[in-house]
């Protein structure tokens, strides 16, 4: 790559003299002062074509350090990226963004994350004409979280939907954003703006606020405002709407069969709300939506959807980012060299995590050199990206501090706020014969049995153990027995035997279907005649699979904060206040609604 510039940090700060002062605004007035496009265009005009191409990419990189990762991470980087470190990735490709993953060993603890973020920023600013980096992650809370304890972990979206509080959604975004910002993360791929109307949706589900588009839109807007008040770019996903799929776009190519009219009334509503709230970025979906574009292309590569509808009809002029380009949904029809070029032609600004950065980067470069893409088209996207970086105050230059982490990340006040929000989410669906709450005088010995799915990042887990410990702290004598998500006959027999010594049983279920052995477990425990409470750890639809159980609750998630809140409801320490944000259909007749949106009992 040609190098014709002066040393970067000084050059960039000199070139942007006055820019920071004009752009840096209080956290509570995130976008009150618009960036000066003339100054940003001046930066763009001084960039080489190769630097411009790099600004469009957001890339994964292995390791806890930007310059000195572990040898295993160096090996992984060499194999997948052709570089050793994050610093080398930036030097070679001049990427404008980096995404953090737990499995890439980016998120060990808050101080390490902050050091990694600072190292990435230094590596970029030290390049000729170096620019600050958008550092991003998927911190949705609930089922999808990349930064775990000791950071504050909140209930997931559907749990927040059950509480129905815009104030809670705003608080979640504000606190989570402040903690991410303290660790140097300045773009979060949250909130999920999908309207989950398909109980069989394998990839969205509890990541959605619910099935009512207006309610979802209100909570999306509140969370967006919360994040962006903390100067972290929020990202509404997955446009034009991923809530009615039975296929996971990570592994297949979903097709949405909604009519244009239904899309307007259902899927579009939360995205319109996000745009009205000033959303910084919107992520595309790798789905086929024939009513919006009958070409057979995924929305990520659709000019009619991204430019025609999102930019033209919805009036959105913020950053558009693809979902991961390594997902099967976007790779079914075209090769990895064509996907990034077609995405840019469709109207995308940021290209997220292609399988091969070398293939994708050179494909975009060649497309400009060959005239398929114009350099001015790249400039449009880079202006949006730089405008966002400026609005976030990243030209300041960005840095973190140990003191900032200590006073922000996982504080007692933040953890208490998460607990208070969680207490408003647990939903009591069935309570025949006043089965709940359990009483320490009559149901002192409790067996907690059932599914123990892998705990979301950074939580204690497993959920049966967390639940038993929480009930014990509340005055019960609780023991945990994990039987798994597909219990064997031996595991079920062991649970039944253990229940004989208990005064009451809590059975935790996880995505129960008609043929799943969890149903057998619940049925056999119910037949013992002891007080039994079934807790749906993820999808609330589980309740339809065991209609004879007299006490049923939904927590919408299995992180510690959600499980502990359910324990307080089971123990009667707090009254259940959650209301179903999705309808639950009968298992034997899905056309019939068993429990409608808004259903929820209390004590």
XYZ file of C-alpha atoms in Angstrom:
603
model
C 0.000 0.000 0.000
C 1.516 3.389 -0.924
C 2.602 5.639 1.946
C 2.787 9.287 0.990
C 1.643 11.025 4.164
C 3.048 12.578 7.309
C 2.976 10.931 10.772
C -0.621 10.300 11.478
C -1.635 11.265 15.008
C -0.223 14.784 14.749
C -1.386 15.110 11.151
C -4.941 14.092 11.861
C -5.252 16.231 14.960
C -3.792 19.183 13.085
C -6.054 18.618 10.099
C -9.026 18.515 12.415
C -8.066 21.515 14.531
C -11.332 23.028 15.608
C -13.229 19.944 14.556
C -13.221 18.376 18.017
C -14.381 21.579 19.665
C -17.202 21.878 17.178
C -18.250 18.277 17.503
C -17.721 17.345 21.142
C -21.044 17.742 22.890
C -22.318 16.694 26.306
C -23.381 13.062 26.593
C -26.953 14.138 27.166
C -27.023 16.043 23.885
C -25.483 13.384 21.708
C -26.156 14.816 18.253
C -27.084 18.392 19.089
C -24.141 19.832 17.137
C -23.868 18.348 13.639
C -20.399 17.554 12.296
C -18.966 20.029 9.817
C -19.109 18.150 6.488
C -16.482 20.440 4.938
C -13.835 19.388 7.440
C -14.782 15.730 7.076
C -14.671 15.958 3.294
C -11.224 17.495 3.584
C -10.087 14.417 5.467
C -11.581 12.171 2.793
C -9.928 14.091 -0.036
C -6.526 13.437 1.518
C -7.033 9.665 1.719
C -5.632 7.162 -0.742
C -8.024 4.796 -2.480
C -6.656 1.923 -0.415
C -7.349 3.835 2.804
C -10.880 4.565 1.653
C -11.542 0.896 0.981
C -10.261 0.000 4.438
C -12.591 2.479 6.166
C -15.574 0.470 4.929
C -14.613 -2.735 6.766
C -15.332 -3.858 10.317
C -13.251 -6.925 11.082
C -12.735 -9.544 13.742
C -9.257 -10.175 15.104
C -8.060 -12.699 17.653
C -6.364 -11.764 20.889
C -6.582 -9.852 24.144
C -3.920 -7.357 23.052
C -3.488 -5.245 19.933
C 0.232 -5.964 19.750
C 1.029 -8.979 21.966
C -1.718 -11.619 21.785
C -1.194 -15.201 22.870
C 0.550 -17.484 20.405
C -2.661 -19.415 19.687
C -4.330 -16.155 18.686
C -1.376 -15.174 16.514
C -1.727 -18.514 14.765
C -5.470 -17.995 14.261
C -4.883 -14.497 12.875
C -2.251 -15.753 10.452
C -4.548 -18.526 9.273
C -7.687 -16.428 8.812
C -6.428 -12.880 8.271
C -2.858 -13.165 7.081
C -1.587 -10.928 9.893
C -0.328 -11.575 13.403
C -2.089 -8.905 15.439
C -4.789 -6.253 15.443
C -2.110 -3.628 14.885
C -0.905 -5.473 11.785
C -4.491 -5.826 10.537
C -4.931 -2.059 10.755
C -1.571 -1.328 9.147
C -2.224 -3.677 6.225
C -5.893 -2.989 5.493
C -6.568 0.325 7.292
C -9.889 -1.033 8.546
C -12.296 1.537 9.928
C -13.818 -0.797 12.505
C -13.044 -3.786 14.709
C -15.629 -6.111 16.268
C -15.060 -7.868 19.592
C -16.075 -11.471 20.240
C -15.695 -13.630 23.321
C -14.541 -16.583 21.226
C -11.847 -14.370 19.677
C -10.517 -13.773 23.216
C -11.168 -10.033 23.020
C -13.227 -9.723 26.206
C -11.488 -11.222 29.244
C -12.154 -8.406 31.725
C -12.867 -4.670 31.685
C -9.284 -3.467 32.082
C -8.021 -5.833 29.400
C -10.793 -4.716 27.049
C -9.887 -1.087 27.656
C -6.208 -1.784 26.997
C -7.092 -3.615 23.778
C -9.282 -0.705 22.689
C -6.524 1.806 23.392
C -4.018 -0.341 21.551
C -6.262 -0.513 18.498
C -6.810 3.240 18.519
C -3.078 3.905 18.859
C -2.295 1.501 16.044
C -4.723 3.307 13.752
C -3.811 6.865 14.728
C -0.127 6.101 14.291
C -0.666 5.304 10.621
C -0.199 8.023 7.991
C -3.480 9.951 7.939
C -4.626 7.649 10.732
C -8.236 7.822 11.840
C -9.997 6.637 15.001
C -11.654 3.221 14.901
C -15.260 2.276 15.503
C -14.936 -0.553 18.029
C -18.100 -2.607 18.183
C -19.668 -5.663 19.758
C -22.997 -7.471 20.173
C -24.058 -6.471 23.689
C -27.787 -7.112 23.383
C -28.060 -8.494 26.947
C -29.938 -11.671 27.689
C -29.087 -14.431 25.235
C -26.461 -12.435 23.298
C -23.719 -10.725 25.281
C -19.999 -10.456 24.545
C -18.859 -8.616 27.673
C -19.675 -10.512 30.846
C -19.118 -10.104 34.566
C -18.038 -7.950 36.260
C -19.816 -5.684 33.764
C -23.504 -5.158 34.483
C -25.711 -7.679 32.690
C -29.370 -6.851 32.111
C -32.390 -8.956 31.169
C -32.777 -9.547 27.442
C -35.154 -7.752 25.114
C -38.214 -9.983 25.499
C -37.898 -9.787 29.276
C -37.796 -5.988 29.011
C -40.792 -6.285 26.699
C -42.617 -8.178 29.445
C -42.012 -5.277 31.814
C -43.114 -2.865 29.102
C -41.273 0.090 30.592
C -39.679 2.650 28.291
C -37.840 4.020 31.313
C -36.289 0.605 31.924
C -35.247 0.289 28.284
C -33.664 3.744 28.416
C -31.880 2.931 31.686
C -30.543 -0.307 30.217
C -29.144 1.523 27.200
C -27.719 4.373 29.236
C -25.923 2.152 31.771
C -24.781 -0.455 29.287
C -23.580 2.291 26.973
C -21.632 4.017 29.743
C -19.888 0.770 30.653
C -19.051 -0.083 27.039
C -17.742 3.424 26.457
C -15.523 3.152 29.544
C -13.955 0.049 27.982
C -13.391 1.795 24.659
C -16.310 0.182 22.809
C -18.194 2.871 20.920
C -20.673 1.000 18.700
C -23.138 -1.600 19.958
C -25.131 -3.872 17.654
C -28.278 -3.427 19.701
C -31.245 -3.123 20.034
C -32.968 -5.857 18.054
C -35.836 -4.158 16.218
C -37.391 -7.354 14.854
C -41.033 -8.104 15.650
C -41.057 -11.774 16.661
C -44.345 -13.152 15.361
C -43.107 -16.682 14.671
C -42.787 -18.938 17.750
C -40.531 -21.238 15.704
C -38.062 -18.456 14.897
C -34.695 -20.145 15.571
C -32.504 -17.054 15.674
C -34.519 -14.077 16.987
C -37.065 -15.224 19.590
C -36.297 -13.660 22.964
C -33.841 -11.250 21.326
C -36.954 -9.330 20.205
C -38.988 -7.109 22.521
C -42.144 -8.898 21.415
C -44.863 -9.352 18.815
C -46.651 -6.000 19.036
C -44.948 -3.608 16.586
C -45.929 -0.437 18.425
C -44.689 -1.771 21.763
C -41.479 -2.984 20.150
C -40.979 0.379 18.467
C -41.411 2.299 21.710
C -38.845 0.157 23.539
C -36.406 0.238 20.626
C -36.549 4.039 20.558
C -36.055 4.279 24.323
C -33.046 1.973 24.291
C -31.528 3.815 21.335
C -31.793 7.103 23.197
C -30.214 5.507 26.267
C -27.193 4.152 24.413
C -26.641 7.302 22.438
C -26.943 9.465 25.565
C -23.829 7.590 26.714
C -22.121 8.327 23.389
C -22.245 4.790 22.086
C -23.703 4.268 18.628
C -26.804 2.085 18.815
C -27.644 -0.245 15.927
C -31.190 -1.311 15.077
C -31.287 -4.737 13.456
C -32.090 -6.623 11.215
C -33.609 -4.503 8.432
C -36.143 -4.965 6.863
C -37.222 -7.383 9.641
C -36.151 -10.870 10.734
C -39.026 -11.656 13.100
C -41.011 -14.135 10.996
C -38.446 -16.706 9.920
C -38.196 -20.429 10.543
C -34.631 -20.541 9.159
C -31.460 -19.240 10.814
C -29.658 -16.905 8.406
C -26.347 -18.017 9.905
C -26.853 -21.408 8.287
C -29.544 -20.880 5.619
C -31.362 -18.319 3.488
C -34.696 -17.319 5.088
C -37.605 -16.051 3.007
C -40.139 -13.589 4.451
C -43.539 -13.954 2.806
C -45.130 -10.804 4.237
C -46.998 -8.557 1.830
C -45.832 -4.964 1.398
C -48.851 -3.803 3.400
C -48.079 -6.192 6.261
C -44.457 -5.079 6.255
C -45.558 -1.475 6.641
C -47.820 -2.335 9.585
C -45.528 -4.846 11.275
C -41.824 -4.999 10.416
C -41.294 -1.361 9.470
C -42.746 0.151 12.644
C -39.755 -0.329 15.001
C -37.290 0.836 12.352
C -39.310 3.990 11.798
C -39.260 4.515 15.567
C -35.496 4.001 15.684
C -34.969 6.506 12.890
C -37.203 9.032 14.637
C -35.087 8.511 17.780
C -31.932 9.421 15.832
C -30.467 5.949 15.443
C -26.778 6.024 14.501
C -26.635 2.768 12.531
C -28.924 0.121 11.088
C -27.906 -3.465 10.366
C -29.202 -5.375 7.363
C -30.691 -8.861 7.292
C -29.546 -11.732 5.090
C -33.138 -12.583 4.184
C -35.119 -12.714 0.982
C -38.202 -10.458 1.037
C -40.002 -10.875 -2.318
C -42.677 -8.254 -1.599
C -39.921 -5.636 -1.276
C -37.553 -7.004 -3.932
C -38.443 -9.956 -6.171
C -34.901 -10.421 -7.530
C -34.115 -13.244 -5.130
C -31.232 -11.268 -3.600
C -30.828 -11.003 0.173
C -31.825 -7.645 1.643
C -28.153 -6.954 2.386
C -27.505 -6.858 -1.370
C -30.787 -5.221 -2.400
C -30.711 -1.702 -3.854
C -34.555 -1.485 -3.818
C -34.617 -2.322 -0.090
C -31.602 -0.395 1.219
C -31.536 2.614 -1.081
C -35.111 2.661 -2.305
C -36.923 1.959 0.966
C -34.528 2.556 3.870
C -32.888 5.678 2.509
C -35.573 6.899 0.105
C -38.901 6.124 1.754
C -37.847 6.040 5.404
C -35.487 8.985 4.979
C -32.567 7.396 6.802
C -29.141 8.919 6.174
C -27.140 7.265 8.951
C -24.691 4.391 8.714
C -25.937 1.119 7.212
C -23.931 -1.936 8.226
C -24.275 -5.478 6.977
C -24.842 -8.407 9.254
C -21.771 -10.643 9.270
C -20.703 -11.444 5.724
C -19.587 -14.863 6.913
C -23.195 -15.973 7.382
C -24.671 -18.436 4.916
C -27.713 -16.270 4.148
C -25.608 -13.766 2.211
C -23.265 -16.331 0.620
C -25.858 -18.620 -0.969
C -26.208 -16.791 -4.261
C -22.855 -15.033 -4.757
C -19.178 -15.648 -4.043
C -17.270 -13.917 -1.269
C -15.603 -11.615 -3.791
C -18.940 -10.340 -5.131
C -20.837 -9.927 -1.868
C -19.018 -6.806 -0.570
C -19.191 -5.092 -3.954
C -22.908 -5.803 -4.344
C -23.548 -4.646 -0.776
C -21.930 -1.290 -1.503
C -23.891 -0.971 -4.737
C -27.062 -1.669 -2.742
C -26.351 1.190 -0.334
C -24.345 -0.321 2.536
C -21.659 1.728 4.336
C -19.927 -0.772 6.623
C -18.969 -4.316 5.592
C -18.965 -6.528 8.672
C -16.638 -9.458 9.186
C -16.191 -11.041 5.741
C -14.806 -14.597 5.772
C -11.593 -13.347 4.131
C -10.622 -9.712 4.562
C -8.057 -10.113 1.802
C -10.591 -11.378 -0.753
C -13.216 -8.792 0.188
C -10.819 -5.829 0.418
C -9.214 -6.533 -2.929
C -12.617 -7.135 -4.533
C -13.801 -3.658 -3.531
C -10.518 -2.100 -4.612
C -10.723 -3.824 -8.006
C -14.366 -2.809 -8.452
C -13.338 0.846 -8.140
C -10.306 0.439 -10.374
C -12.461 -1.288 -13.011
C -15.208 1.355 -12.816
C -17.927 -0.886 -11.356
C -17.884 1.277 -8.232
C -16.963 4.940 -8.296
C -14.652 6.525 -5.784
C -17.369 9.081 -5.094
C -19.666 6.225 -4.051
C -17.075 5.180 -1.486
C -16.792 8.803 -0.357
C -20.527 8.871 0.432
C -20.172 5.965 2.847
C -16.921 7.207 4.340
C -18.534 10.582 5.029
C -21.299 8.858 6.973
C -18.744 6.773 8.892
C -16.553 9.776 9.725
C -19.614 11.799 10.638
C -20.505 9.095 13.146
C -16.964 8.924 14.519
C -16.952 12.686 14.945
C -20.364 12.720 16.600
C -19.098 10.129 19.078
C -16.152 12.380 19.933
C -13.564 9.923 18.642
C -11.380 12.674 17.192
C -10.668 13.809 20.765
C -8.598 11.385 20.510
C -10.300 8.351 22.046
C -8.812 6.792 25.175
C -9.855 4.953 28.315
C -8.729 5.207 31.915
C -8.466 2.822 34.841
C -10.331 5.299 37.027
C -13.119 5.535 34.467
C -13.576 1.774 34.521
C -13.569 1.567 38.325
C -16.228 4.245 38.700
C -18.404 2.956 35.822
C -18.228 -0.771 35.092
C -20.266 -3.111 37.293
C -20.850 -0.595 40.077
C -23.244 -1.364 42.906
C -25.678 1.212 41.580
C -25.656 -0.324 38.091
C -26.069 -3.877 39.408
C -28.954 -2.741 41.612
C -30.627 -1.106 38.613
C -30.353 -4.369 36.667
C -31.957 -6.268 39.554
C -34.804 -3.767 39.814
C -35.489 -4.023 36.088
C -35.392 -7.826 36.247
C -37.948 -7.886 39.054
C -40.473 -6.307 36.712
C -39.975 -8.908 33.975
C -40.826 -12.347 35.430
C -44.270 -13.379 34.187
C -46.618 -15.671 36.097
C -48.640 -17.483 33.445
C -50.490 -20.130 35.487
C -51.195 -20.280 39.214
C -53.980 -22.754 39.885
C -54.811 -23.592 43.511
C -52.400 -20.832 44.609
C -49.440 -23.059 43.873
C -47.120 -20.067 44.076
C -45.467 -18.510 45.907
C -43.715 -21.297 47.793
C -43.548 -20.910 51.561
C -40.466 -21.710 53.641
C -42.740 -23.236 56.307
C -44.464 -25.780 54.081
C -42.170 -26.134 51.062
C -38.805 -25.666 52.703
C -36.982 -28.429 50.799
C -37.001 -27.596 47.091
C -35.544 -29.622 44.260
C -34.511 -27.491 41.293
C -34.282 -29.731 38.266
C -34.201 -29.387 34.514
C -32.402 -27.911 31.557
C -29.019 -26.286 31.932
C -28.225 -24.651 28.613
C -24.820 -23.049 28.265
C -24.975 -19.793 30.153
C -24.683 -16.578 28.158
C -21.272 -14.959 28.227
C -19.941 -13.951 31.591
C -22.768 -15.231 33.776
C -22.234 -17.672 36.616
C -24.498 -20.535 35.556
C -25.660 -23.146 35.256
C -29.191 -21.784 35.715
C -30.439 -24.615 37.945
C -27.488 -23.979 40.252
C -28.055 -20.222 40.272
C -31.756 -20.744 40.975
C -31.100 -23.210 43.817
C -28.524 -20.880 45.376
C -30.907 -17.926 45.146
C -33.745 -19.885 46.765
C -31.408 -21.032 49.540
C -30.432 -17.420 50.216
C -34.153 -16.670 50.495
C -34.622 -19.192 53.313
C -35.294 -22.461 51.500
C -33.110 -25.545 51.423
C -32.724 -25.976 47.690
C -30.671 -28.476 45.729
C -29.971 -28.531 42.005
C -30.061 -31.476 39.616
C -29.297 -30.877 35.960
C -31.113 -33.132 33.503
C -30.216 -31.267 30.310
C -32.243 -30.035 27.370
C -32.847 -33.602 26.146
C -33.037 -35.684 29.343
C -32.442 -39.402 29.076
C -34.726 -41.951 30.713
C -32.082 -42.447 33.394
C -31.876 -38.718 34.089
C -35.648 -38.481 34.364
C -35.729 -41.452 36.753
C -33.008 -39.834 38.856
C -35.010 -36.606 39.038
C -38.179 -38.441 40.097
C -36.253 -40.260 42.811
C -34.691 -37.022 44.071
C -38.111 -35.353 44.135
C -39.350 -37.896 46.659
C -37.261 -36.159 49.329
C -38.456 -32.655 48.377
C -41.425 -30.626 49.610
C -41.731 -28.890 46.236
C -40.112 -28.962 42.823
C -39.055 -26.274 40.377
C -38.462 -27.615 36.878
C -36.589 -25.358 34.479
C -37.379 -25.895 30.796
C -35.707 -24.641 27.643
C -37.433 -24.476 24.250
C -39.703 -27.461 24.772
C -41.252 -29.053 21.687
C -43.804 -31.828 21.291
C -41.195 -34.541 20.889
C -38.731 -33.280 23.484
C -38.072 -35.434 26.538
C -38.398 -32.366 28.753
C -42.151 -32.892 28.419
C -41.776 -36.390 29.845
C -39.736 -35.038 32.736
C -42.387 -32.445 33.585
C -45.211 -34.993 33.261
C -43.554 -37.508 35.572
C -42.720 -34.888 38.179
C -46.275 -33.557 37.989
C -47.635 -37.056 38.628
C -45.876 -37.198 42.004
C -48.413 -34.766 43.457
C -45.927 -32.387 45.042
C -46.217 -28.626 44.467
C -44.570 -28.040 41.117
C -43.527 -24.826 39.384
C -42.318 -24.867 35.782
C -40.026 -22.028 34.759
C -39.522 -21.384 31.036
C -35.906 -20.244 30.868
C -36.053 -18.956 27.305
C -39.164 -19.052 25.126
C -42.443 -18.500 26.990
C -44.086 -20.846 24.480
C -42.940 -23.755 26.681
C -46.036 -23.349 28.848
C -48.220 -24.735 26.057
C -46.341 -28.040 26.233
C -47.324 -28.856 29.819
C -50.948 -27.697 30.281
C -51.532 -29.799 33.418
C -48.920 -27.956 35.486
C -50.574 -25.615 37.968
C -47.729 -23.155 38.427
C -45.918 -21.773 35.381
C -43.602 -18.800 34.969
C -41.479 -17.295 32.225
C -38.145 -15.538 32.725
C -37.361 -15.063 28.988
C -33.697 -15.709 29.705
C -31.255 -17.702 31.782
C -28.676 -15.128 32.781
C -28.074 -14.755 36.509
C -30.056 -11.534 36.801
C -33.147 -13.093 35.193
C -32.920 -16.351 37.142
C -32.431 -14.593 40.476
C -35.458 -12.389 39.769
C -37.544 -15.508 39.078
C -36.357 -16.965 42.394
C -37.626 -13.899 44.245
C -41.013 -14.318 42.580
C -41.157 -18.042 43.384
C -40.312 -17.230 47.011
C -42.925 -14.489 47.194
C -40.369 -11.794 47.971
C -41.638 -9.756 45.031
C -44.926 -9.932 43.184
C -44.817 -11.036 39.545
C -45.402 -8.038 37.305
C -44.437 -9.165 33.810
C -46.991 -9.399 31.002
C -46.614 -11.581 27.927
C -45.162 -9.523 25.052
C -45.996 -12.356 22.626
C -49.048 -14.612 22.338
C -48.746 -18.273 23.299
C -50.687 -20.642 21.049
C -52.067 -24.025 22.000
C -49.622 -26.843 21.340
C -52.329 -29.077 19.885
C -53.975 -26.302 17.840
C -51.626 -23.423 16.973
C -54.499 -21.493 15.432
C -55.905 -21.006 18.941
C -54.305 -18.546 21.365
C -53.812 -20.022 24.808
C -52.520 -16.839 26.430
C -52.734 -13.487 24.611
C -50.317 -10.586 24.614
C -50.694 -8.821 27.951
C -51.501 -11.938 29.968
C -49.799 -12.110 33.338
C -50.942 -12.956 36.851
C -49.811 -11.566 40.181
C -50.065 -12.338 43.903
